[in-house]
Short mmCIF file of C-alpha atoms in Angstrom, two decimals:
data_model
loop_
_atom_site.label_atom_id
_atom_site.label_comp_id
_atom_site.label_asym_id
_atom_site.label_seq_id
_atom_site.Cartn_x
_atom_site.Cartn_y
_atom_site.Cartn_z
CA MET X 23 38.75 7.62 39.37
CA TRP X 24 40.09 4.15 38.59
CA SER X 25 36.67 2.59 39.10
CA LEU X 26 35.07 5.12 36.72
CA SER X 27 37.64 4.33 34.02
CA ARG X 28 37.05 0.61 34.51
CA THR X 29 33.28 1.12 34.22
CA ILE X 30 33.69 3.01 30.95
CA ALA X 31 36.02 0.31 29.63
CA GLU X 32 33.45 -2.35 30.53
CA MET X 33 30.73 -0.37 28.73
CA ASN X 34 32.91 -0.16 25.64
CA THR X 35 33.33 -3.93 25.78
CA TYR X 36 29.61 -4.28 25.11
CA ASP X 37 29.36 -1.44 22.60
CA PRO X 38 27.88 -2.90 19.38
CA ALA X 39 29.92 -0.40 17.39
CA LEU X 40 33.07 -2.20 18.60
CA ILE X 41 31.75 -5.76 18.52
CA VAL X 42 30.13 -5.91 15.09
CA PRO X 43 33.28 -5.02 13.06
CA VAL X 44 35.05 -8.06 14.54
CA TYR X 45 32.64 -10.36 12.72
CA PHE X 46 31.75 -8.24 9.72
CA PRO X 47 34.83 -6.81 7.95
CA ALA X 48 32.80 -4.44 5.75
CA VAL X 49 31.72 -2.43 8.81
CA THR X 50 33.83 0.02 10.83
CA PRO X 51 32.86 1.30 14.32
CA GLY X 52 31.89 4.66 12.80
CA ILE X 53 29.61 3.03 10.23
CA CYS X 54 28.08 0.86 12.93
CA ARG X 55 27.25 3.92 15.07
CA LEU X 56 25.78 5.61 12.01
CA VAL X 57 23.48 2.64 11.35
CA ILE X 58 22.43 2.55 15.01
CA SER X 59 21.61 6.26 14.80
CA LEU X 60 19.28 5.52 11.87
CA PHE X 61 17.26 3.08 13.93
CA ILE X 62 17.20 5.47 16.91
CA VAL X 63 15.08 7.74 14.70
CA TYR X 64 12.10 5.42 15.20
CA PRO X 65 11.83 5.65 19.00
CA LEU X 66 12.53 9.38 18.78
CA SER X 67 9.72 9.81 16.25
CA TYR X 68 7.40 7.70 18.40
CA ILE X 69 8.18 9.86 21.44
CA HIS X 70 7.42 12.93 19.36
CA ARG X 71 4.07 11.45 18.30
CA GLU X 72 3.12 10.72 21.92
CA LEU X 73 4.49 13.74 23.77
CA VAL X 74 5.34 16.61 21.42
CA HIS X 75 2.91 16.29 18.51
CA ARG X 76 0.90 19.50 17.99
CA LYS X 77 2.58 21.18 20.95
CA ALA X 78 3.77 24.81 20.69
CA LYS X 79 6.46 25.58 18.14
CA ILE X 80 9.09 26.28 20.80
CA TYR X 81 8.74 22.74 22.18
CA GLN X 82 8.98 21.26 18.71
CA LEU X 83 12.17 23.15 17.95
CA LEU X 84 13.78 22.30 21.27
CA TYR X 85 12.91 18.62 20.89
CA PHE X 86 14.45 18.41 17.44
CA LEU X 87 17.54 20.34 18.54
CA VAL X 88 18.28 18.39 21.74
CA SER X 89 17.54 14.94 20.28
CA GLY X 90 19.41 15.71 17.06
CA VAL X 91 22.51 16.95 18.89
CA ALA X 92 22.46 13.83 21.08
CA VAL X 93 22.33 11.53 18.05
CA ILE X 94 25.11 13.32 16.17
CA TYR X 95 27.27 13.46 19.31
CA TYR X 96 26.86 9.69 19.73
CA VAL X 97 28.14 9.15 16.19
CA LEU X 98 30.85 11.83 16.04
CA GLY X 99 31.80 12.74 19.59
CA ARG X 100 33.68 16.03 19.78
CA GLY X 101 33.59 16.36 16.01
CA ILE X 102 30.15 17.91 16.45
CA ILE X 103 31.86 21.21 17.29
CA HIS X 104 32.54 21.69 13.57
CA CYS X 105 28.80 21.52 12.88
CA PHE X 106 28.14 24.28 15.42
CA LEU X 107 30.94 26.45 14.03
CA ASN X 108 29.66 26.08 10.48
CA ILE X 109 26.12 27.04 11.46
CA MET X 110 27.21 30.03 13.54
CA LEU X 111 29.38 31.35 10.70
CA VAL X 112 26.33 31.40 8.45
CA TRP X 113 24.22 33.00 11.19
CA PHE X 114 26.71 35.88 11.48
CA ILE X 115 26.72 36.25 7.68
CA LYS X 116 22.95 36.53 7.81
CA LEU X 117 23.10 39.18 10.55
CA LEU X 118 25.77 41.23 8.79
CA PHE X 119 24.56 41.14 5.19
CA GLY X 120 20.87 40.28 5.42
CA PRO X 121 18.92 38.80 2.47
CA SER X 122 21.40 39.77 -0.22
CA ARG X 123 23.43 38.24 -3.02
CA THR X 124 26.49 38.81 -0.83
CA SER X 125 25.01 36.52 1.84
CA VAL X 126 24.44 33.79 -0.72
CA VAL X 127 27.96 34.02 -2.16
CA LEU X 128 29.63 34.18 1.26
CA THR X 129 27.56 31.29 2.64
CA ALA X 130 28.37 29.08 -0.33
CA THR X 131 32.05 30.02 -0.19
CA VAL X 132 32.55 29.69 3.57
CA THR X 133 30.66 26.41 3.97
CA MET X 134 32.29 24.78 0.94
CA VAL X 135 35.81 25.92 1.88
CA TYR X 136 35.24 24.57 5.40
CA LEU X 137 33.94 21.29 3.95
CA VAL X 138 36.79 20.84 1.46
CA ALA X 139 39.34 21.64 4.16
CA GLY X 140 37.73 18.97 6.31
CA TYR X 141 37.98 16.46 3.49
CA ILE X 142 41.67 17.23 3.03
CA LEU X 143 42.40 16.81 6.74
CA THR X 144 40.25 13.77 7.51
CA THR X 145 39.85 11.66 4.36
CA SER X 146 41.35 8.19 4.61
CA VAL X 147 42.15 6.26 1.47
CA GLU X 148 42.53 2.96 3.31
CA VAL X 149 38.99 2.54 4.63
CA TYR X 150 35.81 4.58 4.60
CA ASP X 151 34.69 5.76 8.02
CA VAL X 152 32.25 8.28 9.44
CA VAL X 153 33.77 11.61 10.52
CA TRP X 154 32.42 15.12 11.07
CA THR X 155 32.48 15.92 7.36
CA MET X 156 29.39 13.73 6.83
CA PRO X 157 26.89 15.93 8.72
CA HIS X 158 28.90 18.97 7.64
CA SER X 159 28.16 18.15 4.00
CA ILE X 160 24.44 17.81 4.76
CA HIS X 161 24.46 21.09 6.70
CA THR X 162 26.30 22.81 3.86
CA MET X 163 23.42 22.06 1.50
CA LYS X 164 20.83 23.06 4.09
CA LEU X 165 22.54 26.35 4.84
CA ILE X 166 23.12 27.35 1.23
CA GLY X 167 19.55 26.46 0.32
CA LEU X 168 18.13 28.35 3.29
CA ILE X 169 20.07 31.54 2.49
CA PHE X 170 18.84 31.31 -1.11
CA ASP X 171 15.27 31.01 0.21
CA TYR X 172 15.88 33.89 2.63
CA LYS X 173 17.01 36.10 -0.24
CA ASP X 174 13.98 35.02 -2.31
CA GLY X 175 11.65 35.84 0.57
CA ASN X 176 12.82 39.44 0.48
CA THR X 177 12.80 39.79 -3.31
CA ASP X 178 10.01 41.18 -5.49
CA PRO X 179 7.73 38.17 -6.18
CA THR X 180 7.49 39.14 -9.84
CA GLU X 181 11.18 38.28 -10.20
CA LEU X 182 10.75 34.75 -8.80
CA THR X 183 9.66 31.47 -10.30
CA GLU X 184 6.70 29.58 -8.82
CA ASP X 185 9.06 27.13 -7.18
CA GLN X 186 11.09 29.93 -5.58
CA LYS X 187 7.91 31.57 -4.26
CA LYS X 188 6.84 28.33 -2.58
CA HIS X 189 10.16 27.98 -0.76
CA ALA X 190 10.77 31.66 0.00
CA VAL X 191 11.44 32.57 3.65
CA LYS X 192 11.02 36.09 5.06
CA ASP X 193 13.17 35.51 8.13
CA PHE X 194 14.23 32.84 10.62
CA SER X 195 15.54 32.69 14.18
CA LEU X 196 18.74 31.12 15.50
CA LEU X 197 16.74 28.39 17.26
CA GLU X 198 14.98 27.55 13.99
CA LEU X 199 18.32 27.42 12.20
CA LEU X 200 19.91 25.09 14.76
CA SER X 201 16.88 22.81 14.94
CA PHE X 202 16.61 22.67 11.15
CA CYS X 203 20.25 21.61 10.78
CA PHE X 204 20.47 19.19 13.71
CA THR X 205 17.06 17.53 13.43
CA TYR X 206 17.50 13.78 13.64
CA THR X 207 15.40 13.35 10.47
CA GLY X 208 18.27 14.14 8.16
CA GLY X 209 21.04 15.74 10.19
CA LEU X 210 23.50 12.97 9.34
CA THR X 211 22.54 11.30 6.07
CA GLY X 212 19.69 13.37 4.67
CA PRO X 213 17.11 13.50 3.24
CA GLN X 214 17.23 17.13 2.24
CA ILE X 215 14.16 18.73 3.82
CA ALA X 216 13.03 22.17 2.66
CA PHE X 217 12.99 24.75 5.45
CA THR X 218 9.40 25.68 4.60
CA ARG X 219 8.35 22.05 5.13
CA PHE X 220 10.22 21.86 8.44
CA ARG X 221 8.74 25.14 9.64
CA SER X 222 5.16 24.26 8.69
CA PHE X 223 5.52 20.94 10.53
CA CYS X 224 6.81 22.63 13.69
CA GLU X 225 4.10 25.30 13.54
CA GLY X 226 1.40 22.66 13.14
CA THR X 227 0.14 24.04 9.83
CA MET X 228 1.05 20.93 7.82
CA LYS X 229 -2.05 18.90 7.06
CA PHE X 230 -1.90 15.13 6.83
CA ASP X 231 -4.03 12.02 7.19
CA THR X 232 -4.51 11.14 10.87
CA ASP X 233 -5.57 8.06 12.81
CA GLU X 234 -8.28 7.96 15.47
CA THR X 235 -5.94 9.61 17.99
CA GLY X 236 -5.23 12.60 15.72
CA LYS X 237 -1.65 11.53 14.99
CA PRO X 238 -0.14 10.90 11.52
CA ASP X 239 -1.60 7.73 10.03
CA SER X 240 1.79 6.60 8.80
CA ILE X 241 2.82 3.69 11.01
CA ASP X 242 2.23 0.97 8.39
CA ALA X 243 4.09 2.92 5.69
CA ALA X 244 6.99 3.60 8.08
CA LEU X 245 7.31 -0.04 9.14
CA LYS X 246 7.42 -1.18 5.50
CA LYS X 247 10.34 1.16 4.90
CA LEU X 248 12.01 -0.04 8.10
CA TYR X 249 11.76 -3.68 6.98
CA THR X 250 12.94 -2.91 3.45
CA GLY X 251 15.88 -0.80 4.60
CA SER X 252 16.89 -3.42 7.16
CA ILE X 253 17.02 -6.07 4.44
CA PHE X 254 19.40 -3.95 2.37
CA LEU X 255 21.61 -3.19 5.36
CA ALA X 256 21.71 -6.89 6.26
CA ALA X 257 22.65 -7.68 2.66
CA TYR X 258 25.52 -5.22 2.91
CA LEU X 259 26.57 -6.65 6.26
CA PHE X 260 26.68 -10.29 5.16
CA GLY X 261 27.75 -9.49 1.61
CA GLY X 262 31.02 -8.16 3.00
CA HIS X 263 32.10 -11.78 3.43
CA LEU X 264 31.65 -12.41 -0.29
CA PHE X 265 32.76 -9.12 -1.83
CA HIS X 266 35.49 -7.11 -0.14
CA ARG X 267 37.77 -4.24 -1.04
CA ASP X 268 40.89 -6.17 -0.07
CA THR X 269 40.13 -8.72 -2.79
CA VAL X 270 39.75 -6.31 -5.71
CA VAL X 271 42.88 -4.31 -4.81
CA SER X 272 45.07 -7.31 -4.03
CA PRO X 273 47.82 -8.32 -6.52
CA THR X 274 46.30 -11.82 -6.75
CA PHE X 275 43.05 -10.41 -8.17
CA HIS X 276 44.62 -10.49 -11.64
CA ASP X 277 45.36 -14.21 -11.27
CA HIS X 278 41.68 -15.07 -11.67
CA SER X 279 39.95 -15.45 -15.01
CA LEU X 280 38.65 -12.36 -16.80
CA LEU X 281 35.06 -13.52 -16.34
CA TYR X 282 35.58 -13.94 -12.60
CA ARG X 283 37.17 -10.47 -12.30
CA LEU X 284 34.33 -8.89 -14.27
CA PHE X 285 31.52 -10.37 -12.19
CA TYR X 286 33.33 -9.96 -8.88
CA MET X 287 33.92 -6.29 -9.63
CA SER X 288 30.25 -5.80 -10.58
CA GLY X 289 29.08 -7.62 -7.46
CA TYR X 290 31.34 -5.48 -5.29
CA GLY X 291 29.96 -2.33 -6.91
CA GLN X 292 26.34 -3.42 -6.43
CA LEU X 293 27.05 -4.31 -2.80
CA ALA X 294 28.44 -0.85 -2.16
CA LEU X 295 25.15 0.66 -3.35
CA THR X 296 23.08 -1.42 -0.92
CA LYS X 297 24.40 0.51 2.08
CA TYR X 298 23.15 3.78 0.59
CA ILE X 299 19.78 2.28 -0.31
CA GLY X 300 19.45 0.76 3.15
CA CYS X 301 20.37 3.93 5.04
CA TRP X 302 18.10 6.20 2.99
CA THR X 303 15.16 3.79 3.16
CA VAL X 304 15.40 3.36 6.93
CA MET X 305 15.62 7.14 7.38
CA GLU X 306 12.68 7.66 5.02
CA GLY X 307 10.61 5.40 7.26
CA GLY X 308 11.58 7.48 10.30
CA CYS X 309 10.38 10.62 8.51
CA MET X 310 7.12 8.86 7.67
CA LEU X 311 6.57 7.84 11.28
CA LEU X 312 7.13 11.43 12.35
CA GLY X 313 4.73 12.68 9.66
CA ILE X 314 7.00 15.28 8.07
CA SER X 315 7.11 13.45 4.71
CA TYR X 316 3.41 13.86 3.88
CA ASP X 317 2.31 15.11 0.46
CA PRO X 318 -1.32 14.49 -0.59
CA SER X 319 -0.52 14.96 -4.30
CA LEU X 320 1.54 11.74 -4.43
CA THR X 321 0.37 8.19 -4.99
CA ASN X 322 2.34 7.32 -1.85
CA LYS X 323 1.19 10.22 0.32
CA TRP X 324 4.01 9.67 2.82
CA GLY X 325 6.77 9.52 0.20
CA ALA X 326 7.73 13.18 -0.21
CA LEU X 327 11.22 12.55 1.21
CA GLN X 328 12.05 9.44 -0.79
CA GLY X 329 15.79 8.87 -1.09
CA VAL X 330 15.76 6.15 -3.73
CA ASP X 331 13.05 4.70 -5.94
CA ILE X 332 13.85 1.02 -5.36
CA GLY X 333 11.58 -0.25 -8.12
CA GLY X 334 12.95 2.15 -10.69
CA HIS X 335 16.50 1.42 -9.53
CA PHE X 336 16.34 -2.35 -9.90
CA LEU X 337 13.95 -2.59 -12.85
CA GLY X 338 15.65 0.06 -14.98
CA TYR X 339 17.38 -0.77 -18.22
CA SER X 340 20.09 1.87 -18.29
CA ASN X 341 22.62 3.78 -16.23
CA LYS X 342 20.50 6.87 -16.88
CA GLY X 343 17.65 5.08 -15.11
CA PHE X 344 19.95 4.47 -12.15
CA ILE X 345 20.81 8.17 -11.96
CA ASP X 346 17.17 9.22 -12.25
CA ASN X 347 16.12 7.02 -9.33
CA PHE X 348 19.04 7.37 -6.91
CA ASN X 349 19.73 9.94 -4.16
CA LEU X 350 16.60 11.84 -5.15
CA THR X 351 16.30 14.61 -2.56
CA THR X 352 19.95 15.54 -3.01
CA LYS X 353 19.61 15.55 -6.79
CA TYR X 354 16.59 17.82 -6.68
CA TRP X 355 18.46 20.17 -4.35
CA PHE X 356 21.19 20.52 -6.99
CA ILE X 357 18.57 21.15 -9.65
CA ARG X 358 16.72 23.76 -7.61
CA TYR X 359 19.60 25.76 -6.14
CA LEU X 360 22.39 25.33 -8.68
CA PHE X 361 21.36 24.14 -12.11
CA LYS X 362 18.20 26.22 -12.53
CA ARG X 363 19.65 29.35 -10.94
CA THR X 364 22.64 29.38 -13.27
CA ARG X 365 20.78 28.63 -16.53
CA GLU X 366 21.24 32.25 -17.56
CA TRP X 367 24.96 31.48 -17.90
CA GLY X 368 24.15 29.00 -20.66
CA LYS X 369 23.10 25.36 -20.48
CA TRP X 370 26.56 23.84 -20.73
CA THR X 371 28.17 26.34 -18.37
CA SER X 372 25.39 25.72 -15.86
CA MET X 373 25.81 21.96 -16.13
CA LEU X 374 29.60 22.19 -15.78
CA TYR X 375 29.28 24.44 -12.71
CA THR X 376 26.79 22.03 -11.15
CA TYR X 377 29.07 19.07 -11.86
CA MET X 378 32.06 20.77 -10.26
CA PHE X 379 30.03 21.57 -7.17
CA ILE X 380 28.72 18.00 -6.92
CA ILE X 381 32.20 16.53 -7.15
CA LEU X 382 33.71 18.87 -4.55
CA TRP X 383 30.72 18.31 -2.29
CA HIS X 384 31.43 14.58 -2.33
CA GLY X 385 35.17 14.85 -1.70
CA VAL X 386 38.60 15.74 -3.02
CA LEU X 387 39.98 12.34 -3.98
CA PRO X 388 40.41 11.56 -7.70
CA GLY X 389 37.88 8.73 -7.57
CA TYR X 390 35.00 11.21 -7.39
CA TRP X 391 36.19 13.03 -10.51
CA LEU X 392 36.71 9.77 -12.39
CA ALA X 393 33.29 8.42 -11.45
CA PHE X 394 31.14 11.49 -12.12
CA LEU X 395 32.88 12.57 -15.33
CA PHE X 396 32.69 9.01 -16.67
CA GLU X 397 28.90 9.31 -16.53
CA ILE X 398 28.88 11.70 -19.50
CA PRO X 399 30.26 9.33 -22.19
CA VAL X 400 28.34 6.36 -20.73
CA ILE X 401 24.96 8.12 -20.84
CA THR X 402 25.73 9.59 -24.26
CA ALA X 403 26.60 6.17 -25.68
CA GLU X 404 23.45 4.63 -24.18
CA LYS X 405 21.24 7.17 -25.93
CA GLN X 406 23.08 6.70 -29.22
CA LEU X 407 22.76 2.93 -29.03
CA ALA X 408 19.07 3.28 -28.19
CA ARG X 409 18.56 5.26 -31.41
CA VAL X 410 20.37 2.65 -33.47
CA ILE X 411 18.39 -0.25 -31.99
CA SER X 412 15.10 1.59 -32.27
CA HIS X 413 15.73 2.40 -35.94
CA TYR X 414 16.89 -0.97 -37.19
CA CYS X 415 14.68 -3.18 -35.00
CA GLY X 416 11.65 -1.01 -35.75
CA ALA X 417 12.06 -1.76 -39.45
CA TYR X 418 10.75 -5.28 -38.88
CA GLU X 419 7.34 -4.96 -37.25
CA SER X 420 6.70 -8.70 -37.10
CA TRP X 421 9.92 -9.21 -35.15
CA ARG X 422 9.25 -6.39 -32.69
CA PRO X 423 8.09 -8.56 -29.70
CA ILE X 424 11.14 -10.78 -30.04
CA THR X 425 13.66 -8.02 -30.59
CA GLN X 426 12.20 -5.93 -27.78
CA THR X 427 12.43 -8.81 -25.30
CA LEU X 428 16.00 -9.61 -26.32
CA THR X 429 16.98 -5.94 -26.24
CA MET X 430 15.58 -5.36 -22.77
CA THR X 431 17.19 -8.52 -21.39
CA ALA X 432 20.55 -7.56 -22.86
CA ALA X 433 20.14 -3.97 -21.62
CA ARG X 434 19.56 -5.08 -18.04
CA PHE X 435 22.55 -7.39 -18.14
CA ALA X 436 24.75 -4.68 -19.66
CA ARG X 437 23.54 -2.18 -17.05
CA TYR X 438 24.56 -4.55 -14.26
CA LEU X 439 28.09 -4.84 -15.63
CA THR X 440 28.60 -1.23 -16.70
CA LEU X 441 27.22 0.19 -13.46
CA GLY X 442 29.54 -2.01 -11.43
CA TYR X 443 32.41 -0.98 -13.71
CA GLY X 444 31.71 2.75 -13.62
CA ILE X 445 31.18 3.02 -9.87
CA GLN X 446 34.57 1.52 -8.95
CA PRO X 447 36.36 4.92 -8.69
CA PHE X 448 33.57 6.19 -6.40
CA ILE X 449 34.21 3.24 -4.05
CA LEU X 450 37.98 2.87 -4.30
CA LEU X 451 38.65 6.64 -4.44
CA THR X 452 42.38 6.53 -5.25
CA TRP X 453 43.97 6.41 -8.68
CA GLN X 454 46.23 3.56 -7.63
CA ASP X 455 43.40 1.21 -6.59
CA THR X 456 41.10 2.24 -9.44
CA SER X 457 43.77 1.75 -12.10
CA HIS X 458 44.65 -1.61 -10.53
CA VAL X 459 41.07 -2.85 -10.99
CA TYR X 460 40.73 -1.39 -14.49
CA ASN X 461 44.08 -2.86 -15.54
CA GLY X 462 42.68 -6.25 -14.64
CA LEU X 463 39.78 -5.59 -17.00
CA TYR X 464 42.01 -4.07 -19.71
CA TRP X 465 40.06 -0.79 -19.39
CA GLY X 466 37.40 -2.55 -21.43
CA LEU X 467 34.50 -0.11 -21.21
CA HIS X 468 36.80 2.86 -21.73
CA VAL X 469 38.13 1.26 -24.92
CA VAL X 470 34.61 0.45 -26.15
CA LEU X 471 33.50 4.05 -25.60
CA ALA X 472 36.63 5.44 -27.23
CA ILE X 473 35.76 3.43 -30.35
CA TRP X 474 31.98 3.79 -30.30
CA LEU X 475 31.60 7.56 -29.78
CA PRO X 476 33.63 8.71 -32.83
CA LEU X 477 32.24 5.78 -34.85
CA PHE X 478 28.69 6.96 -34.17
CA TYR X 479 29.36 10.64 -34.84
CA PHE X 480 31.28 10.13 -38.09
CA PHE X 481 29.79 6.99 -39.65
CA ILE X 482 26.42 6.09 -38.09
CA GLU X 483 24.49 9.18 -37.07
CA HIS X 484 24.01 10.53 -40.60
CA ARG X 485 22.46 7.19 -41.61
CA LEU X 486 19.73 7.51 -38.98
CA PRO X 487 16.59 9.60 -39.43
CA PRO X 488 16.68 12.86 -37.44
CA MET X 489 15.14 12.71 -34.00
CA PRO X 490 11.61 14.15 -33.92
CA ARG X 491 11.36 17.52 -32.22
CA TYR X 492 9.31 16.20 -29.30
CA GLN X 493 11.72 13.33 -28.76
CA LYS X 494 14.70 15.67 -28.57
CA LYS X 495 12.92 17.78 -26.01
CA ASN X 496 11.80 14.88 -23.85
CA LYS X 497 14.88 12.70 -24.25
CA VAL X 498 12.82 9.51 -24.47
CA GLU X 499 15.06 6.49 -24.13
CA VAL X 500 14.63 2.76 -24.63
CA GLY X 501 13.48 1.09 -21.45
CA ASP X 502 11.50 4.03 -20.06
CA ASP X 503 8.19 2.22 -19.64
CA ASP X 504 5.01 3.99 -18.60
CA GLU X 505 5.26 2.97 -14.97
CA LEU X 506 8.73 4.42 -14.55
CA LYS X 507 7.65 7.64 -16.28
CA LYS X 508 4.73 7.96 -13.88
CA THR X 509 7.10 7.42 -10.96
CA LYS X 510 9.40 10.19 -12.21
CA GLU X 511 6.44 12.54 -12.60
CA HIS X 512 5.33 11.88 -9.03
CA LEU X 513 8.85 12.46 -7.73
CA ALA X 514 9.07 15.71 -9.68
CA GLU X 515 5.72 16.86 -8.29
CA GLN X 516 6.68 16.09 -4.71
CA ASN X 517 9.72 18.31 -5.03
CA GLU X 518 7.75 20.97 -6.93
CA LEU X 519 10.25 20.86 -9.74
CA LYS X 520 8.18 19.32 -12.51
CA PRO X 521 9.79 20.34 -15.83
CA LYS X 522 7.93 20.77 -19.11
CA ASN X 523 6.14 17.64 -20.28
CA GLY X 524 6.79 16.11 -16.85
CA ASP X 525 10.17 14.65 -17.76
CA VAL X 526 12.70 14.81 -14.94
CA SER X 527 15.49 13.40 -17.06
CA GLY X 528 15.29 16.43 -19.34
CA THR X 529 17.38 18.40 -16.83
CA LYS X 530 20.39 16.37 -17.91
CA LEU X 531 21.63 16.50 -14.33
CA LYS X 532 23.50 13.39 -13.28
CA ASP X 533 24.10 12.69 -9.63
CA MET X 534 25.22 9.62 -7.72
#
């Protein structure tokens, strides 16, 4: 017994999840295991390509279930029991109430109450770490979406939209449910995969480009995503030495100059985003290698499960552009299952309901409320300012090239600062730490918005020409160049949620 304990202790000595945090303060053991689990997806997908590809459905489901459970257990340990309990609760709801509105309401209520209770019991305000609520939040979305699709599959097709018909499910087995939730291609961090896509892949009915061996011709695309994601994760790893939470919340932070505080805060906010970009990009590559992300209608045929549009994210001119290109599969889930299904309640009621769900889904700490609700005045002010600039700069045609260049340069610089400013509550989470940082910046952006918004409504708007009808409908904003619009259209098509005129931003849904 003593020798076994000593062996385990020696193994822990060489566990990267325990070694890395010693040298990189931005990383905890839980985060390190999570990152390792992302890279494990690649050998698992390669094994699937060599041994399980095109095998019978039962083997596909068992492979995804066993491998997915092993990965999540490595990251969470005994916390995985909560994932099983959550799934089984929904399975019993399905058995008892069938494809009914009651099933949908109970599934949403039970899974969200379980998730919020988990947040209350496990959330730490000192340091972010990976606990069982992470996969639980992913499973909550999967389960709610699946029960919606199950209800749609047993509803008169004339009562459904085209999108609902495409995702409708007549029935599903317990093995399918478990495999769908635990699959290593999204069981921990996403992306959100539609059940119909997962089922068609397991049944072998999904068609995709193949190489000479008959396997998905996606290796090059997957490796590019692996390299790109690794660069972002390395940037987060080493950037922790330059930008750290302890610095921005320390009392001495206010001793530095205002310019230093402003740029340090923005750098810290941008660094925090790199871990999300890195994780989603690495996982996207794993899905490509497996072949489940194929969509022939896209320019990038293997990009149906894209988590973040990196080009749109870094080349955008506004915070609205950041929202439109970030956490894409999750955002489209909210559009499909919440925003669009509650439009009959009224646009603003639907948007408020969706916002409340998004905030609770992320957590219960005040930072989430401060961050998401702050988006509304920021985006509103951006659109107002775009109208002002467009009107007054457009009056001088000969100056247009100069004014446009200056405007776009200033917009990118302002976006860097305002995004870093606005995301602080999402990172710091507590009112104490958030107010500490904002006190050091004199609540600058809040003050600017408090002055600008009433100033525009009462003194500026009536001086501007009314927005053309088509512009109101499409919400065209400064900085939306043709390439970014095309990217948004492709992303809308891949999720089968293309709104009128192909404008994704017209949903007005804002999601981190």
